[in-house]
Amino acid sequence: MSSQVQVAEQASSENANTETDPQVLSALPTGCRVLSTRAHGASFWALTSRIEVELHDGTPQSFFIKAVSGETGRKMVEGEFTSMKAIHTLLPDFAPAPIAHGTYELVPDTHFFLCEFRDMVEDMPEPRNFATQLAALHQISQSPNGKFGFHTTTYSGNLPQFTDWEDSWEVFFTKNLKQALDLERQAKGPDPELDSILPTLFDVVIPRLLRPLESKGRSVKPCLVHGDLWYANSGIDAATGQCLVFDACCFYAHNECE
């Protein structure tokens, strides 16, 4: 994976449009001139870079690109683009604007996600401000069909999440957790101790805790959630001081799933 990505990215770092992959170039502003592409940030699963361009009027502008290979990589960038678009549409200041996702023309098995570059300070978001933005996302979001799930598969890292549409939060949560445990078992093998407690978890604990939320006229609103919210996927915009989230893998869920 890394060798193919590095070849493509090294080719695009020589300060010329002809050395930027045509598919990436076509997603950038018309008439811009690529000045540089340099490694930026860190990722367990992808090569991440900052693209510096000069617009046709001479204005400088920056973009962020993430590249990953393979069929899983193609699905990952599609899920991230769709997720970031969902958040940015509702709260533009809370997430960088996604621009495009696609496949390199010069390296056909390598796929990219492109978005605006938002420079961030080296600090954690202030909890009250961050929680206010997150609560706003949950409150104003509306599931398109009133169900829990998402219209495409999203990936937490390189692992697919369960996103099939379900009417019940209990059912969705149960299937989501079972899929995560199945992936864990595939990666690390069986765990007799864990397997021994799973029937109690699924047959007793989850129904006891979640079923009352949807009983006797009560209901749970499906809210758009980030899907992989931890400190490394949040930040502060250096220019505006606004809280930011990125690397989203969204679905509609109980808001406390966040």
Coordinates of C-alpha atoms in Angstrom, one line a residue:
M1 CA 0.0 0.0 0.0
S2 CA 2.5 2.6 1.1
S3 CA 4.9 2.2 -1.9
Q4 CA 2.1 2.9 -4.4
V5 CA 0.8 5.9 -2.5
Q6 CA 4.3 7.3 -2.0
V7 CA 5.1 7.0 -5.7
A8 CA 2.0 9.1 -6.5
E9 CA 2.5 11.6 -3.8
Q10 CA 6.2 12.0 -4.5
A11 CA 5.3 12.7 -8.1
S12 CA 2.9 15.5 -7.0
S13 CA 5.5 17.2 -4.8
E14 CA 7.6 18.6 -7.6
N15 CA 5.7 21.9 -7.9
A16 CA 4.0 21.3 -11.2
N17 CA 0.4 20.6 -12.3
T18 CA 1.5 17.9 -14.7
E19 CA 2.9 15.9 -11.7
T20 CA -0.2 16.1 -9.7
D21 CA -2.5 13.2 -10.4
P22 CA -5.1 14.3 -12.9
Q23 CA -8.0 13.2 -10.8
V24 CA -6.8 15.2 -7.8
L25 CA -6.1 18.2 -10.1
S26 CA -9.6 18.1 -11.6
A27 CA -11.0 18.4 -8.1
L28 CA -8.9 21.5 -7.2
P29 CA -10.1 25.0 -8.2
T30 CA -10.1 25.7 -11.9
G31 CA -6.9 27.4 -13.1
C32 CA -5.0 27.0 -9.9
R33 CA -1.3 26.1 -9.9
V34 CA 0.0 23.5 -7.5
L35 CA 3.0 24.8 -5.6
S36 CA 3.8 21.8 -3.3
T37 CA 2.4 18.6 -1.7
R38 CA 4.0 17.8 1.6
A39 CA 3.4 15.1 4.2
H40 CA 1.1 16.5 7.0
G41 CA -0.3 14.9 10.0
A42 CA -0.4 11.2 10.8
S43 CA -2.7 8.2 10.1
F44 CA -2.6 4.5 10.9
W45 CA -4.2 3.7 7.6
A46 CA -3.3 6.3 5.0
L47 CA -0.8 8.8 3.7
T48 CA -1.8 12.3 4.6
S49 CA -0.6 15.5 2.9
R50 CA -1.1 19.2 2.6
I51 CA -1.4 20.6 -0.9
E52 CA -0.4 24.3 -1.5
V53 CA -1.9 26.0 -4.5
E54 CA -2.0 29.5 -6.1
L55 CA -5.4 30.4 -7.4
H56 CA -5.8 32.1 -10.8
D57 CA -5.8 35.5 -9.1
G58 CA -2.6 34.8 -7.2
T59 CA -4.3 34.0 -3.8
P60 CA -2.7 31.1 -1.9
Q61 CA -4.9 28.3 -0.7
S62 CA -4.3 25.0 1.1
F63 CA -6.0 21.6 0.9
F64 CA -5.7 18.3 2.8
I65 CA -5.5 15.0 1.0
K66 CA -5.6 11.5 2.4
A67 CA -4.6 8.5 0.2
V68 CA -5.1 4.8 0.8
S69 CA -5.0 1.7 -1.4
G70 CA -7.1 -1.3 -2.1
E71 CA -10.8 -2.0 -2.3
T72 CA -11.2 -1.3 1.4
G73 CA -9.4 2.0 0.9
R74 CA -11.9 3.0 -1.8
K75 CA -14.8 2.3 0.6
M76 CA -13.0 4.1 3.4
V77 CA -12.6 7.4 1.5
E78 CA -16.2 7.2 0.2
G79 CA -17.5 6.7 3.8
E80 CA -15.3 9.6 5.1
F81 CA -16.4 12.0 2.3
T82 CA -20.1 11.2 2.9
S83 CA -19.7 11.5 6.7
M84 CA -17.8 14.8 6.6
K85 CA -20.3 16.2 4.1
A86 CA -23.2 15.3 6.4
I87 CA -21.6 17.1 9.3
H88 CA -20.4 20.1 7.3
T89 CA -23.8 20.6 5.7
L90 CA -25.4 21.0 9.2
L91 CA -22.5 22.8 10.9
P92 CA -20.1 24.3 8.4
D93 CA -17.8 25.7 11.1
F94 CA -17.6 22.4 13.0
A95 CA -15.9 20.4 10.2
P96 CA -13.6 21.1 7.2
A97 CA -15.5 21.2 3.9
P98 CA -15.1 17.9 2.0
I99 CA -14.3 18.5 -1.7
A100 CA -14.0 15.2 -3.4
H101 CA -13.1 11.5 -3.2
G102 CA -11.9 9.3 -6.0
T103 CA -9.3 7.1 -7.5
Y104 CA -5.9 8.1 -8.8
E105 CA -5.5 7.9 -12.6
L106 CA -1.8 7.2 -12.4
V107 CA -2.0 4.7 -9.6
P108 CA -5.4 3.0 -10.2
D109 CA -5.5 1.0 -6.9
T110 CA -5.0 4.2 -4.8
H111 CA -7.9 6.3 -3.6
F112 CA -8.1 9.7 -2.1
F113 CA -10.2 12.0 0.1
L114 CA -9.7 15.7 -0.5
C115 CA -11.0 18.5 1.8
E116 CA -10.2 22.1 2.7
F117 CA -7.2 22.6 5.0
R118 CA -7.9 24.0 8.4
D119 CA -4.8 24.9 10.4
M120 CA -5.2 23.8 14.0
V121 CA -3.5 24.8 17.3
E122 CA -1.8 22.3 19.5
D123 CA -4.4 22.2 22.2
M124 CA -7.6 20.5 23.1
P125 CA -11.0 22.1 22.5
E126 CA -12.6 23.8 25.5
P127 CA -15.1 21.2 26.8
R128 CA -18.1 23.5 27.1
N129 CA -17.7 25.0 23.6
F130 CA -17.1 21.6 22.1
A131 CA -20.1 20.0 23.8
T132 CA -22.3 22.9 22.7
Q133 CA -21.3 22.2 19.0
L134 CA -21.8 18.5 19.4
A135 CA -25.2 19.0 21.0
A136 CA -26.2 21.3 18.2
L137 CA -25.3 18.6 15.7
H138 CA -27.4 16.0 17.5
Q139 CA -30.4 18.4 17.8
I140 CA -30.6 19.7 14.3
S141 CA -29.8 16.5 12.5
Q142 CA -32.7 14.4 11.1
S143 CA -32.5 10.9 9.9
P144 CA -33.8 10.8 6.3
N145 CA -36.2 8.0 7.0
G146 CA -36.5 8.2 10.8
K147 CA -34.4 5.1 11.3
F148 CA -31.0 4.3 12.8
G149 CA -28.2 3.6 10.4
F150 CA -26.6 5.4 7.4
H151 CA -27.0 5.3 3.7
T152 CA -23.5 4.0 3.1
T153 CA -21.0 1.8 5.0
T154 CA -18.6 3.9 7.1
Y155 CA -15.3 2.8 8.5
S156 CA -13.8 3.2 11.9
G157 CA -10.1 3.1 10.9
N158 CA -10.1 0.2 8.4
L159 CA -13.0 -1.6 10.0
P160 CA -16.5 -1.4 8.5
Q161 CA -19.3 -0.4 10.8
F162 CA -22.8 -1.8 10.8
T163 CA -25.0 0.9 9.2
D164 CA -28.0 -1.0 7.9
W165 CA -31.3 0.9 8.6
E166 CA -33.2 -0.3 11.7
D167 CA -36.3 1.0 13.3
S168 CA -35.2 0.2 16.9
W169 CA -32.2 1.6 18.7
E170 CA -31.9 -1.7 20.7
V171 CA -31.7 -3.7 17.5
F172 CA -29.3 -1.4 15.8
F173 CA -27.0 -1.2 18.8
T174 CA -27.0 -5.0 19.2
K175 CA -26.2 -5.7 15.5
N176 CA -23.5 -3.0 15.6
L177 CA -21.8 -4.5 18.6
K178 CA -22.1 -8.1 17.3
Q179 CA -20.4 -7.0 14.0
A180 CA -17.6 -5.3 16.0
L181 CA -17.1 -8.4 18.1
D182 CA -17.1 -10.7 15.0
L183 CA -14.3 -8.5 13.5
E184 CA -12.3 -8.8 16.8
R185 CA -12.7 -12.5 16.7
Q186 CA -11.5 -12.7 13.1
A187 CA -8.4 -10.7 13.9
K188 CA -7.4 -12.2 17.3
G189 CA -9.2 -15.6 17.4
P190 CA -11.7 -16.9 19.9
D191 CA -11.7 -15.8 23.5
P192 CA -13.5 -18.4 25.7
E193 CA -13.9 -16.0 28.6
L194 CA -15.5 -13.3 26.5
D195 CA -17.6 -15.8 24.6
S196 CA -19.0 -17.1 27.9
I197 CA -20.4 -13.7 28.9
L198 CA -21.9 -12.7 25.5
P199 CA -25.2 -14.5 25.9
T200 CA -25.9 -12.6 29.1
L201 CA -24.8 -9.3 27.5
F202 CA -27.1 -9.7 24.5
D203 CA -30.0 -11.5 26.1
V204 CA -30.2 -9.7 29.5
V205 CA -28.0 -6.6 29.8
I206 CA -28.8 -4.8 26.5
P207 CA -32.5 -5.5 26.6
R208 CA -32.7 -4.4 30.3
L209 CA -30.9 -1.1 29.6
L210 CA -32.1 -0.1 26.1
R211 CA -35.6 -1.6 25.7
P212 CA -37.2 0.8 28.3
L213 CA -36.1 3.7 26.1
E214 CA -38.5 2.5 23.4
S215 CA -41.3 1.2 25.5
K216 CA -44.6 2.6 26.8
G217 CA -44.7 5.4 24.3
R218 CA -41.0 6.4 24.7
S219 CA -38.8 6.8 21.7
V220 CA -35.2 7.6 20.8
K221 CA -34.4 10.2 18.1
P222 CA -31.9 9.0 15.6
C223 CA -29.1 11.7 15.7
L224 CA -26.2 12.1 13.4
V225 CA -23.1 11.1 15.3
H226 CA -19.4 11.5 14.4
G227 CA -18.9 7.7 14.9
D228 CA -15.3 7.8 16.1
L229 CA -15.1 10.7 18.4
W230 CA -12.0 10.9 20.6
Y231 CA -9.4 13.6 21.3
A232 CA -7.3 12.9 18.2
N233 CA -10.2 13.5 15.9
S234 CA -10.9 17.0 17.3
G235 CA -9.1 20.3 17.3
I236 CA -9.3 24.1 17.3
D237 CA -9.2 26.2 14.2
A238 CA -6.1 28.4 14.5
A239 CA -7.8 31.2 12.5
T240 CA -11.2 31.3 14.1
G241 CA -10.8 29.5 17.5
Q242 CA -13.7 27.3 16.6
C243 CA -13.9 23.7 17.6
L244 CA -13.4 21.2 14.8
V245 CA -14.0 17.5 14.2
F246 CA -12.6 15.3 11.4
D247 CA -12.0 11.7 10.4
A248 CA -15.7 11.1 10.8
C249 CA -17.5 7.7 10.2
C250 CA -21.1 8.8 10.7
F251 CA -24.4 7.1 11.3
Y252 CA -27.7 8.0 13.0
A253 CA -27.8 6.8 16.6
H254 CA -28.8 7.6 20.1
N255 CA -27.0 10.8 20.8
E256 CA -25.2 9.3 23.8
C257 CA -23.6 6.8 21.5
E258 CA -21.1 9.6 20.9

